[in-house]
mmCIF file with all atom_site columns, C-alpha atoms and ligand atoms in Angstrom:
data_model
loop_
_atom_site.group_PDB
_atom_site.id
_atom_site.type_symbol
_atom_site.label_atom_id
_atom_site.label_alt_id
_atom_site.label_comp_id
_atom_site.label_asym_id
_atom_site.label_entity_id
_atom_site.label_seq_id
_atom_site.pdbx_PDB_ins_code
_atom_site.Cartn_x
_atom_site.Cartn_y
_atom_site.Cartn_z
_atom_site.occupancy
_atom_site.B_iso_or_equiv
_atom_site.pdbx_formal_charge
_atom_site.auth_seq_id
_atom_site.auth_comp_id
_atom_site.auth_asym_id
_atom_site.auth_atom_id
_atom_site.pdbx_PDB_model_num
ATOM   1   C CA  . UNK A 1 1   ? 5.521   -21.721 1.768   1.00 0.00 ? 1   UNK A CA  1
ATOM   2   C CA  . UNK A 1 2   ? 2.220   -19.861 1.852   1.00 0.00 ? 2   UNK A CA  1
ATOM   3   C CA  . UNK A 1 3   ? 0.219   -19.682 -1.383  1.00 0.00 ? 3   UNK A CA  1
ATOM   4   C CA  . UNK A 1 4   ? -0.102  -16.405 -3.305  1.00 0.00 ? 4   UNK A CA  1
ATOM   5   C CA  . UNK A 1 5   ? -3.782  -15.427 -3.670  1.00 0.00 ? 5   UNK A CA  1
ATOM   6   C CA  . UNK A 1 6   ? -4.285  -12.577 -6.171  1.00 0.00 ? 6   UNK A CA  1
ATOM   7   C CA  . UNK A 1 7   ? -6.670  -9.680  -5.672  1.00 0.00 ? 7   UNK A CA  1
ATOM   8   C CA  . UNK A 1 8   ? -10.268 -10.352 -6.776  1.00 0.00 ? 8   UNK A CA  1
ATOM   9   C CA  . UNK A 1 9   ? -10.281 -6.979  -8.548  1.00 0.00 ? 9   UNK A CA  1
ATOM   10  C CA  . UNK A 1 10  ? -9.262  -7.345  -12.190 1.00 0.00 ? 10  UNK A CA  1
ATOM   11  C CA  . UNK A 1 11  ? -7.414  -4.035  -12.622 1.00 0.00 ? 11  UNK A CA  1
ATOM   12  C CA  . UNK A 1 12  ? -5.450  -4.509  -9.372  1.00 0.00 ? 12  UNK A CA  1
ATOM   13  C CA  . UNK A 1 13  ? -4.527  -8.091  -10.153 1.00 0.00 ? 13  UNK A CA  1
ATOM   14  C CA  . UNK A 1 14  ? -3.487  -7.146  -13.667 1.00 0.00 ? 14  UNK A CA  1
ATOM   15  C CA  . UNK A 1 15  ? -1.294  -4.337  -12.427 1.00 0.00 ? 15  UNK A CA  1
ATOM   16  C CA  . UNK A 1 16  ? 0.462   -6.669  -9.989  1.00 0.00 ? 16  UNK A CA  1
ATOM   17  C CA  . UNK A 1 17  ? 1.004   -9.228  -12.754 1.00 0.00 ? 17  UNK A CA  1
ATOM   18  C CA  . UNK A 1 18  ? 2.476   -6.772  -15.206 1.00 0.00 ? 18  UNK A CA  1
ATOM   19  C CA  . UNK A 1 19  ? 4.589   -5.005  -12.599 1.00 0.00 ? 19  UNK A CA  1
ATOM   20  C CA  . UNK A 1 20  ? 6.083   -8.302  -11.265 1.00 0.00 ? 20  UNK A CA  1
ATOM   21  C CA  . UNK A 1 21  ? 6.428   -10.209 -14.500 1.00 0.00 ? 21  UNK A CA  1
ATOM   22  C CA  . UNK A 1 22  ? 8.369   -7.295  -16.035 1.00 0.00 ? 22  UNK A CA  1
ATOM   23  C CA  . UNK A 1 23  ? 10.733  -7.199  -13.069 1.00 0.00 ? 23  UNK A CA  1
ATOM   24  C CA  . UNK A 1 24  ? 9.416   -3.708  -12.159 1.00 0.00 ? 24  UNK A CA  1
ATOM   25  C CA  . UNK A 1 25  ? 9.833   -2.057  -15.546 1.00 0.00 ? 25  UNK A CA  1
ATOM   26  C CA  . UNK A 1 26  ? 6.179   -1.997  -16.694 1.00 0.00 ? 26  UNK A CA  1
ATOM   27  C CA  . UNK A 1 27  ? 2.861   -1.220  -15.042 1.00 0.00 ? 27  UNK A CA  1
ATOM   28  C CA  . UNK A 1 28  ? 4.598   0.921   -12.408 1.00 0.00 ? 28  UNK A CA  1
ATOM   29  C CA  . UNK A 1 29  ? 2.232   3.886   -12.508 1.00 0.00 ? 29  UNK A CA  1
ATOM   30  C CA  . UNK A 1 30  ? -1.407  4.488   -11.731 1.00 0.00 ? 30  UNK A CA  1
ATOM   31  C CA  . UNK A 1 31  ? -3.414  4.282   -14.951 1.00 0.00 ? 31  UNK A CA  1
ATOM   32  C CA  . UNK A 1 32  ? -3.488  7.731   -16.720 1.00 0.00 ? 32  UNK A CA  1
ATOM   33  C CA  . UNK A 1 33  ? -2.022  9.752   -13.801 1.00 0.00 ? 33  UNK A CA  1
ATOM   34  C CA  . UNK A 1 34  ? 1.504   8.616   -14.542 1.00 0.00 ? 34  UNK A CA  1
ATOM   35  C CA  . UNK A 1 35  ? 2.162   8.649   -10.751 1.00 0.00 ? 35  UNK A CA  1
ATOM   36  C CA  . UNK A 1 36  ? 4.382   5.883   -9.359  1.00 0.00 ? 36  UNK A CA  1
ATOM   37  C CA  . UNK A 1 37  ? 3.075   2.845   -7.601  1.00 0.00 ? 37  UNK A CA  1
ATOM   38  C CA  . UNK A 1 38  ? 4.765   0.308   -5.315  1.00 0.00 ? 38  UNK A CA  1
ATOM   39  C CA  . UNK A 1 39  ? 3.814   -3.294  -4.603  1.00 0.00 ? 39  UNK A CA  1
ATOM   40  C CA  . UNK A 1 40  ? 3.515   -4.432  -0.954  1.00 0.00 ? 40  UNK A CA  1
ATOM   41  C CA  . UNK A 1 41  ? 3.583   -8.209  -0.385  1.00 0.00 ? 41  UNK A CA  1
ATOM   42  C CA  . UNK A 1 42  ? 2.060   -9.161  2.907   1.00 0.00 ? 42  UNK A CA  1
ATOM   43  C CA  . UNK A 1 43  ? 0.329   -12.003 4.785   1.00 0.00 ? 43  UNK A CA  1
ATOM   44  C CA  . UNK A 1 44  ? -3.375  -12.526 5.180   1.00 0.00 ? 44  UNK A CA  1
ATOM   45  C CA  . UNK A 1 45  ? -4.420  -12.219 8.816   1.00 0.00 ? 45  UNK A CA  1
ATOM   46  C CA  . UNK A 1 46  ? -6.937  -15.078 8.585   1.00 0.00 ? 46  UNK A CA  1
ATOM   47  C CA  . UNK A 1 47  ? -5.712  -17.280 5.698   1.00 0.00 ? 47  UNK A CA  1
ATOM   48  C CA  . UNK A 1 48  ? -1.965  -16.781 6.109   1.00 0.00 ? 48  UNK A CA  1
ATOM   49  C CA  . UNK A 1 49  ? -1.978  -16.407 2.235   1.00 0.00 ? 49  UNK A CA  1
ATOM   50  C CA  . UNK A 1 50  ? 0.480   -14.159 0.436   1.00 0.00 ? 50  UNK A CA  1
ATOM   51  C CA  . UNK A 1 51  ? -1.238  -10.952 -0.690  1.00 0.00 ? 51  UNK A CA  1
ATOM   52  C CA  . UNK A 1 52  ? 0.107   -8.353  -3.059  1.00 0.00 ? 52  UNK A CA  1
ATOM   53  C CA  . UNK A 1 53  ? -1.269  -4.807  -2.915  1.00 0.00 ? 53  UNK A CA  1
ATOM   54  C CA  . UNK A 1 54  ? -0.317  -1.933  -5.188  1.00 0.00 ? 54  UNK A CA  1
ATOM   55  C CA  . UNK A 1 55  ? -0.194  1.454   -3.420  1.00 0.00 ? 55  UNK A CA  1
ATOM   56  C CA  . UNK A 1 56  ? 0.935   4.931   -4.414  1.00 0.00 ? 56  UNK A CA  1
ATOM   57  C CA  . UNK A 1 57  ? 4.629   5.568   -3.805  1.00 0.00 ? 57  UNK A CA  1
ATOM   58  C CA  . UNK A 1 58  ? 5.102   8.087   -1.064  1.00 0.00 ? 58  UNK A CA  1
ATOM   59  C CA  . UNK A 1 59  ? 8.736   8.301   0.073   1.00 0.00 ? 59  UNK A CA  1
ATOM   60  C CA  . UNK A 1 60  ? 10.035  9.521   3.397   1.00 0.00 ? 60  UNK A CA  1
ATOM   61  C CA  . UNK A 1 61  ? 13.830  9.172   3.480   1.00 0.00 ? 61  UNK A CA  1
ATOM   62  C CA  . UNK A 1 62  ? 14.591  5.433   3.179   1.00 0.00 ? 62  UNK A CA  1
ATOM   63  C CA  . UNK A 1 63  ? 11.059  4.632   4.103   1.00 0.00 ? 63  UNK A CA  1
ATOM   64  C CA  . UNK A 1 64  ? 7.664   4.640   2.498   1.00 0.00 ? 64  UNK A CA  1
ATOM   65  C CA  . UNK A 1 65  ? 4.305   6.005   3.626   1.00 0.00 ? 65  UNK A CA  1
ATOM   66  C CA  . UNK A 1 66  ? 1.413   3.566   3.066   1.00 0.00 ? 66  UNK A CA  1
ATOM   67  C CA  . UNK A 1 67  ? -2.056  5.176   2.878   1.00 0.00 ? 67  UNK A CA  1
ATOM   68  C CA  . UNK A 1 68  ? -5.198  3.021   3.472   1.00 0.00 ? 68  UNK A CA  1
ATOM   69  C CA  . UNK A 1 69  ? -7.461  5.335   1.421   1.00 0.00 ? 69  UNK A CA  1
ATOM   70  C CA  . UNK A 1 70  ? -9.174  2.807   -0.845  1.00 0.00 ? 70  UNK A CA  1
ATOM   71  C CA  . UNK A 1 71  ? -10.666 5.724   -2.780  1.00 0.00 ? 71  UNK A CA  1
ATOM   72  C CA  . UNK A 1 72  ? -12.431 7.121   0.313   1.00 0.00 ? 72  UNK A CA  1
ATOM   73  C CA  . UNK A 1 73  ? -14.506 3.966   0.823   1.00 0.00 ? 73  UNK A CA  1
ATOM   74  C CA  . UNK A 1 74  ? -16.381 3.784   4.172   1.00 0.00 ? 74  UNK A CA  1
ATOM   75  C CA  . UNK A 1 75  ? -14.269 0.863   5.497   1.00 0.00 ? 75  UNK A CA  1
ATOM   76  C CA  . UNK A 1 76  ? -10.553 0.328   5.781   1.00 0.00 ? 76  UNK A CA  1
ATOM   77  C CA  . UNK A 1 77  ? -9.094  -1.865  3.086   1.00 0.00 ? 77  UNK A CA  1
ATOM   78  C CA  . UNK A 1 78  ? -8.479  -5.457  4.215   1.00 0.00 ? 78  UNK A CA  1
ATOM   79  C CA  . UNK A 1 79  ? -4.709  -5.098  3.741   1.00 0.00 ? 79  UNK A CA  1
ATOM   80  C CA  . UNK A 1 80  ? -4.733  -2.632  6.689   1.00 0.00 ? 80  UNK A CA  1
ATOM   81  C CA  . UNK A 1 81  ? -5.833  -5.464  8.993   1.00 0.00 ? 81  UNK A CA  1
ATOM   82  C CA  . UNK A 1 82  ? -3.215  -7.719  7.484   1.00 0.00 ? 82  UNK A CA  1
ATOM   83  C CA  . UNK A 1 83  ? -0.417  -5.224  8.214   1.00 0.00 ? 83  UNK A CA  1
ATOM   84  C CA  . UNK A 1 84  ? -1.674  -4.677  11.779  1.00 0.00 ? 84  UNK A CA  1
ATOM   85  C CA  . UNK A 1 85  ? -1.487  -8.471  12.400  1.00 0.00 ? 85  UNK A CA  1
ATOM   86  C CA  . UNK A 1 86  ? 1.716   -9.185  10.350  1.00 0.00 ? 86  UNK A CA  1
ATOM   87  C CA  . UNK A 1 87  ? 3.953   -6.123  10.033  1.00 0.00 ? 87  UNK A CA  1
ATOM   88  C CA  . UNK A 1 88  ? 6.810   -7.810  8.144   1.00 0.00 ? 88  UNK A CA  1
ATOM   89  C CA  . UNK A 1 89  ? 6.337   -7.171  4.448   1.00 0.00 ? 89  UNK A CA  1
ATOM   90  C CA  . UNK A 1 90  ? 8.259   -7.097  1.219   1.00 0.00 ? 90  UNK A CA  1
ATOM   91  C CA  . UNK A 1 91  ? 8.151   -3.820  -0.707  1.00 0.00 ? 91  UNK A CA  1
ATOM   92  C CA  . UNK A 1 92  ? 8.882   -3.528  -4.409  1.00 0.00 ? 92  UNK A CA  1
ATOM   93  C CA  . UNK A 1 93  ? 9.719   -0.083  -5.807  1.00 0.00 ? 93  UNK A CA  1
ATOM   94  C CA  . UNK A 1 94  ? 10.202  -0.645  -9.523  1.00 0.00 ? 94  UNK A CA  1
ATOM   95  C CA  . UNK A 1 95  ? 13.235  -2.971  -9.780  1.00 0.00 ? 95  UNK A CA  1
ATOM   96  C CA  . UNK A 1 96  ? 14.154  -2.884  -6.114  1.00 0.00 ? 96  UNK A CA  1
ATOM   97  C CA  . UNK A 1 97  ? 12.621  -5.397  -3.683  1.00 0.00 ? 97  UNK A CA  1
ATOM   98  C CA  . UNK A 1 98  ? 13.359  -5.148  0.042   1.00 0.00 ? 98  UNK A CA  1
ATOM   99  C CA  . UNK A 1 99  ? 12.068  -6.642  3.290   1.00 0.00 ? 99  UNK A CA  1
ATOM   100 C CA  . UNK A 1 100 ? 10.465  -3.986  5.461   1.00 0.00 ? 100 UNK A CA  1
ATOM   101 C CA  . UNK A 1 101 ? 8.838   -3.510  8.819   1.00 0.00 ? 101 UNK A CA  1
ATOM   102 C CA  . UNK A 1 102 ? 5.614   -1.647  8.911   1.00 0.00 ? 102 UNK A CA  1
ATOM   103 C CA  . UNK A 1 103 ? 4.309   0.492   11.748  1.00 0.00 ? 103 UNK A CA  1
ATOM   104 C CA  . UNK A 1 104 ? 0.930   2.307   11.970  1.00 0.00 ? 104 UNK A CA  1
ATOM   105 C CA  . UNK A 1 105 ? 1.366   5.988   12.753  1.00 0.00 ? 105 UNK A CA  1
ATOM   106 C CA  . UNK A 1 106 ? -0.722  7.099   15.689  1.00 0.00 ? 106 UNK A CA  1
ATOM   107 C CA  . UNK A 1 107 ? 1.142   10.173  16.895  1.00 0.00 ? 107 UNK A CA  1
ATOM   108 C CA  . UNK A 1 108 ? -0.738  13.180  15.637  1.00 0.00 ? 108 UNK A CA  1
ATOM   109 C CA  . UNK A 1 109 ? 2.261   15.381  14.732  1.00 0.00 ? 109 UNK A CA  1
ATOM   110 C CA  . UNK A 1 110 ? 3.961   12.479  12.938  1.00 0.00 ? 110 UNK A CA  1
ATOM   111 C CA  . UNK A 1 111 ? 0.777   11.582  11.113  1.00 0.00 ? 111 UNK A CA  1
ATOM   112 C CA  . UNK A 1 112 ? 0.201   15.188  10.097  1.00 0.00 ? 112 UNK A CA  1
ATOM   113 C CA  . UNK A 1 113 ? 3.745   15.421  8.628   1.00 0.00 ? 113 UNK A CA  1
ATOM   114 C CA  . UNK A 1 114 ? 3.324   12.102  6.704   1.00 0.00 ? 114 UNK A CA  1
ATOM   115 C CA  . UNK A 1 115 ? -0.133  13.047  5.484   1.00 0.00 ? 115 UNK A CA  1
ATOM   116 C CA  . UNK A 1 116 ? 1.242   16.247  3.989   1.00 0.00 ? 116 UNK A CA  1
ATOM   117 C CA  . UNK A 1 117 ? 3.876   14.215  2.180   1.00 0.00 ? 117 UNK A CA  1
ATOM   118 C CA  . UNK A 1 118 ? 1.208   11.751  0.987   1.00 0.00 ? 118 UNK A CA  1
ATOM   119 C CA  . UNK A 1 119 ? -1.067  14.471  -0.403  1.00 0.00 ? 119 UNK A CA  1
ATOM   120 C CA  . UNK A 1 120 ? 1.891   16.132  -2.101  1.00 0.00 ? 120 UNK A CA  1
ATOM   121 C CA  . UNK A 1 121 ? 2.704   12.812  -3.834  1.00 0.00 ? 121 UNK A CA  1
ATOM   122 C CA  . UNK A 1 122 ? -0.882  11.969  -4.660  1.00 0.00 ? 122 UNK A CA  1
ATOM   123 C CA  . UNK A 1 123 ? -3.308  14.913  -4.298  1.00 0.00 ? 123 UNK A CA  1
ATOM   124 C CA  . UNK A 1 124 ? -6.548  12.809  -4.546  1.00 0.00 ? 124 UNK A CA  1
ATOM   125 C CA  . UNK A 1 125 ? -5.816  11.447  -1.009  1.00 0.00 ? 125 UNK A CA  1
ATOM   126 C CA  . UNK A 1 126 ? -7.120  14.780  0.359   1.00 0.00 ? 126 UNK A CA  1
ATOM   127 C CA  . UNK A 1 127 ? -10.474 14.286  -1.492  1.00 0.00 ? 127 UNK A CA  1
ATOM   128 C CA  . UNK A 1 128 ? -10.684 10.669  -0.322  1.00 0.00 ? 128 UNK A CA  1
ATOM   129 C CA  . UNK A 1 129 ? -10.430 11.820  3.257   1.00 0.00 ? 129 UNK A CA  1
ATOM   130 C CA  . UNK A 1 130 ? -13.368 14.208  2.868   1.00 0.00 ? 130 UNK A CA  1
ATOM   131 C CA  . UNK A 1 131 ? -15.462 11.367  1.359   1.00 0.00 ? 131 UNK A CA  1
ATOM   132 C CA  . UNK A 1 132 ? -15.262 9.130   4.419   1.00 0.00 ? 132 UNK A CA  1
ATOM   133 C CA  . UNK A 1 133 ? -16.025 9.474   8.150   1.00 0.00 ? 133 UNK A CA  1
ATOM   134 C CA  . UNK A 1 134 ? -13.142 7.182   9.102   1.00 0.00 ? 134 UNK A CA  1
ATOM   135 C CA  . UNK A 1 135 ? -9.687  8.610   9.586   1.00 0.00 ? 135 UNK A CA  1
ATOM   136 C CA  . UNK A 1 136 ? -7.629  7.110   6.800   1.00 0.00 ? 136 UNK A CA  1
ATOM   137 C CA  . UNK A 1 137 ? -4.926  4.856   8.300   1.00 0.00 ? 137 UNK A CA  1
ATOM   138 C CA  . UNK A 1 138 ? -1.289  5.746   7.641   1.00 0.00 ? 138 UNK A CA  1
ATOM   139 C CA  . UNK A 1 139 ? 1.663   3.381   8.013   1.00 0.00 ? 139 UNK A CA  1
ATOM   140 C CA  . UNK A 1 140 ? 5.394   3.749   7.535   1.00 0.00 ? 140 UNK A CA  1
ATOM   141 C CA  . UNK A 1 141 ? 7.475   0.967   6.045   1.00 0.00 ? 141 UNK A CA  1
ATOM   142 C CA  . UNK A 1 142 ? 11.136  0.902   6.922   1.00 0.00 ? 142 UNK A CA  1
ATOM   143 C CA  . UNK A 1 143 ? 13.891  -1.349  5.536   1.00 0.00 ? 143 UNK A CA  1
ATOM   144 C CA  . UNK A 1 144 ? 15.135  -4.125  7.758   1.00 0.00 ? 144 UNK A CA  1
ATOM   145 C CA  . UNK A 1 145 ? 18.282  -6.285  7.391   1.00 0.00 ? 145 UNK A CA  1
ATOM   146 C CA  . UNK A 1 146 ? 17.852  -9.661  5.794   1.00 0.00 ? 146 UNK A CA  1
HETATM 147 N N1  . LIG B 2 .   ? -5.404  1.473   -2.275  1.00 0.00 ? 201 LIG B N1  1
HETATM 148 C C1  . LIG B 2 .   ? -5.195  2.200   -1.224  1.00 0.00 ? 201 LIG B C1  1
HETATM 149 O O1  . LIG B 2 .   ? -5.839  1.989   -0.172  1.00 0.00 ? 201 LIG B O1  1
HETATM 150 N N2  . LIG B 2 .   ? -4.233  3.214   -1.246  1.00 0.00 ? 201 LIG B N2  1
HETATM 151 C C2  . LIG B 2 .   ? -3.508  3.451   -2.385  1.00 0.00 ? 201 LIG B C2  1
HETATM 152 O O2  . LIG B 2 .   ? -2.605  4.311   -2.323  1.00 0.00 ? 201 LIG B O2  1
HETATM 153 C C3  . LIG B 2 .   ? -3.760  2.662   -3.517  1.00 0.00 ? 201 LIG B C3  1
HETATM 154 C C4  . LIG B 2 .   ? -3.052  2.805   -4.717  1.00 0.00 ? 201 LIG B C4  1
HETATM 155 C C5  . LIG B 2 .   ? -3.250  1.961   -5.789  1.00 0.00 ? 201 LIG B C5  1
HETATM 156 C C6  . LIG B 2 .   ? -2.469  2.038   -6.973  1.00 0.00 ? 201 LIG B C6  1
HETATM 157 C C7  . LIG B 2 .   ? -2.640  1.164   -7.988  1.00 0.00 ? 201 LIG B C7  1
HETATM 158 C C8  . LIG B 2 .   ? -3.563  0.099   -7.840  1.00 0.00 ? 201 LIG B C8  1
HETATM 159 O O3  . LIG B 2 .   ? -3.671  -0.796  -8.856  1.00 0.00 ? 201 LIG B O3  1
HETATM 160 C C9  . LIG B 2 .   ? -4.350  -0.073  -6.696  1.00 0.00 ? 201 LIG B C9  1
HETATM 161 C C10 . LIG B 2 .   ? -4.199  0.893   -5.640  1.00 0.00 ? 201 LIG B C10 1
HETATM 162 N N3  . LIG B 2 .   ? -4.957  0.783   -4.466  1.00 0.00 ? 201 LIG B N3  1
HETATM 163 C C11 . LIG B 2 .   ? -4.708  1.630   -3.424  1.00 0.00 ? 201 LIG B C11 1
HETATM 164 C C12 . LIG B 2 .   ? -5.952  -0.294  -4.331  1.00 0.00 ? 201 LIG B C12 1
HETATM 165 C C13 . LIG B 2 .   ? -5.334  -1.369  -3.441  1.00 0.00 ? 201 LIG B C13 1
HETATM 166 O O4  . LIG B 2 .   ? -4.363  -2.053  -4.239  1.00 0.00 ? 201 LIG B O4  1
HETATM 167 C C14 . LIG B 2 .   ? -6.434  -2.371  -2.922  1.00 0.00 ? 201 LIG B C14 1
HETATM 168 O O5  . LIG B 2 .   ? -6.964  -3.024  -3.967  1.00 0.00 ? 201 LIG B O5  1
HETATM 169 C C15 . LIG B 2 .   ? -7.492  -1.641  -2.136  1.00 0.00 ? 201 LIG B C15 1
HETATM 170 O O6  . LIG B 2 .   ? -6.913  -0.839  -1.159  1.00 0.00 ? 201 LIG B O6  1
HETATM 171 C C16 . LIG B 2 .   ? -8.431  -2.666  -1.530  1.00 0.00 ? 201 LIG B C16 1
HETATM 172 O O7  . LIG B 2 .   ? -7.658  -3.470  -0.616  1.00 0.00 ? 201 LIG B O7  1
HETATM 173 P P1  . LIG B 2 .   ? -8.301  -4.789  -0.039  1.00 0.00 ? 201 LIG B P1  1
HETATM 174 O O8  . LIG B 2 .   ? -7.209  -5.464  0.775   1.00 0.00 ? 201 LIG B O8  1
HETATM 175 O O9  . LIG B 2 .   ? -9.567  -4.430  0.754   1.00 0.00 ? 201 LIG B O9  1
HETATM 176 O O10 . LIG B 2 .   ? -8.560  -5.638  -1.335  1.00 0.00 ? 201 LIG B O10 1
HETATM 177 C C17 . LIG B 2 .   ? -9.710  -6.401  -1.497  1.00 0.00 ? 201 LIG B C17 1
HETATM 178 C C18 . LIG B 2 .   ? -10.343 -6.146  -2.849  1.00 0.00 ? 201 LIG B C18 1
HETATM 179 C C19 . LIG B 2 .   ? -9.232  -7.814  -1.499  1.00 0.00 ? 201 LIG B C19 1
HETATM 180 O O11 . LIG B 2 .   ? -8.229  -8.120  -2.069  1.00 0.00 ? 201 LIG B O11 1
HETATM 181 N N4  . LIG B 2 .   ? -9.907  -8.588  -0.746  1.00 0.00 ? 201 LIG B N4  1
HETATM 182 C C20 . LIG B 2 .   ? -9.546  -9.967  -0.604  1.00 0.00 ? 201 LIG B C20 1
HETATM 183 C C21 . LIG B 2 .   ? -10.676 -10.795 -0.975  1.00 0.00 ? 201 LIG B C21 1
HETATM 184 O O12 . LIG B 2 .   ? -10.423 -11.934 -1.410  1.00 0.00 ? 201 LIG B O12 1
HETATM 185 O O13 . LIG B 2 .   ? -11.830 -10.324 -0.931  1.00 0.00 ? 201 LIG B O13 1
HETATM 186 C C22 . LIG B 2 .   ? -9.166  -10.212 0.827   1.00 0.00 ? 201 LIG B C22 1
HETATM 187 C C23 . LIG B 2 .   ? -7.744  -10.474 0.846   1.00 0.00 ? 201 LIG B C23 1
HETATM 188 C C24 . LIG B 2 .   ? -7.275  -10.692 2.308   1.00 0.00 ? 201 LIG B C24 1
HETATM 189 O O14 . LIG B 2 .   ? -6.264  -10.065 2.659   1.00 0.00 ? 201 LIG B O14 1
HETATM 190 N N5  . LIG B 2 .   ? -7.881  -11.539 3.165   1.00 0.00 ? 201 LIG B N5  1
HETATM 191 C C25 . LIG B 2 .   ? -7.377  -11.797 4.515   1.00 0.00 ? 201 LIG B C25 1
HETATM 192 C C26 . LIG B 2 .   ? -6.623  -13.091 4.615   1.00 0.00 ? 201 LIG B C26 1
HETATM 193 O O15 . LIG B 2 .   ? -6.417  -13.578 5.767   1.00 0.00 ? 201 LIG B O15 1
HETATM 194 O O16 . LIG B 2 .   ? -6.128  -13.562 3.601   1.00 0.00 ? 201 LIG B O16 1
HETATM 195 C C27 . LIG B 2 .   ? -8.537  -11.830 5.524   1.00 0.00 ? 201 LIG B C27 1
HETATM 196 C C28 . LIG B 2 .   ? -9.377  -10.672 5.416   1.00 0.00 ? 201 LIG B C28 1
HETATM 197 C C29 . LIG B 2 .   ? -10.092 -10.235 6.692   1.00 0.00 ? 201 LIG B C29 1
HETATM 198 O O17 . LIG B 2 .   ? -11.251 -10.448 6.699   1.00 0.00 ? 201 LIG B O17 1
HETATM 199 O O18 . LIG B 2 .   ? -9.417  -9.695  7.623   1.00 0.00 ? 201 LIG B O18 1
#
């Protein structure tokens, strides 16, 4: 079994701890926005360690849209590289935890549709895109059988 290595950022690590230790009943929203958050458990592409990343919840049917915005920072978040290398993840949405397969969305029409959904769920994503020269990566996570 790989080891779980928590985020070095205090607020992120603390959100993951509260979310998971409460079984998905506490710490499930982003600070004062009240908007829902999911937890994606994935594998480090260099260390093989278990990583847990909170992201905004953007639903598309049975699937979820994962947006690598990192507040409009100049570089993609590290978890984006992890998902590209290891697309099998576990996704927690409040009390429900499911294995999922992740795929990066490259097709322009599909990305445009999902981006619109993402901005509707979390409007600051639009501002984050204007802050950075990179195109913010978008993934879909879809449930897989156990
Ligand atoms: N970030 C987003 O990008 N989008 C969101 O919608 C979002 C929502 C959100 C909601 C609540 C919340 O608490 C946080 C939220 N965040 C959101 C922030 C998100 O959880 C991440 O913290 C952020 O995107 C930064 O991701 P990151 O993977 O760059 O995290 C850094 C701080 C980090 O953990 N770095 C690790 C470290 O130790 O420095 C690296 C961990 C890692 O995966 N290492 C790899 C490995 O192999 O283990 C190797 C790394 C490599 O070099 O390739």
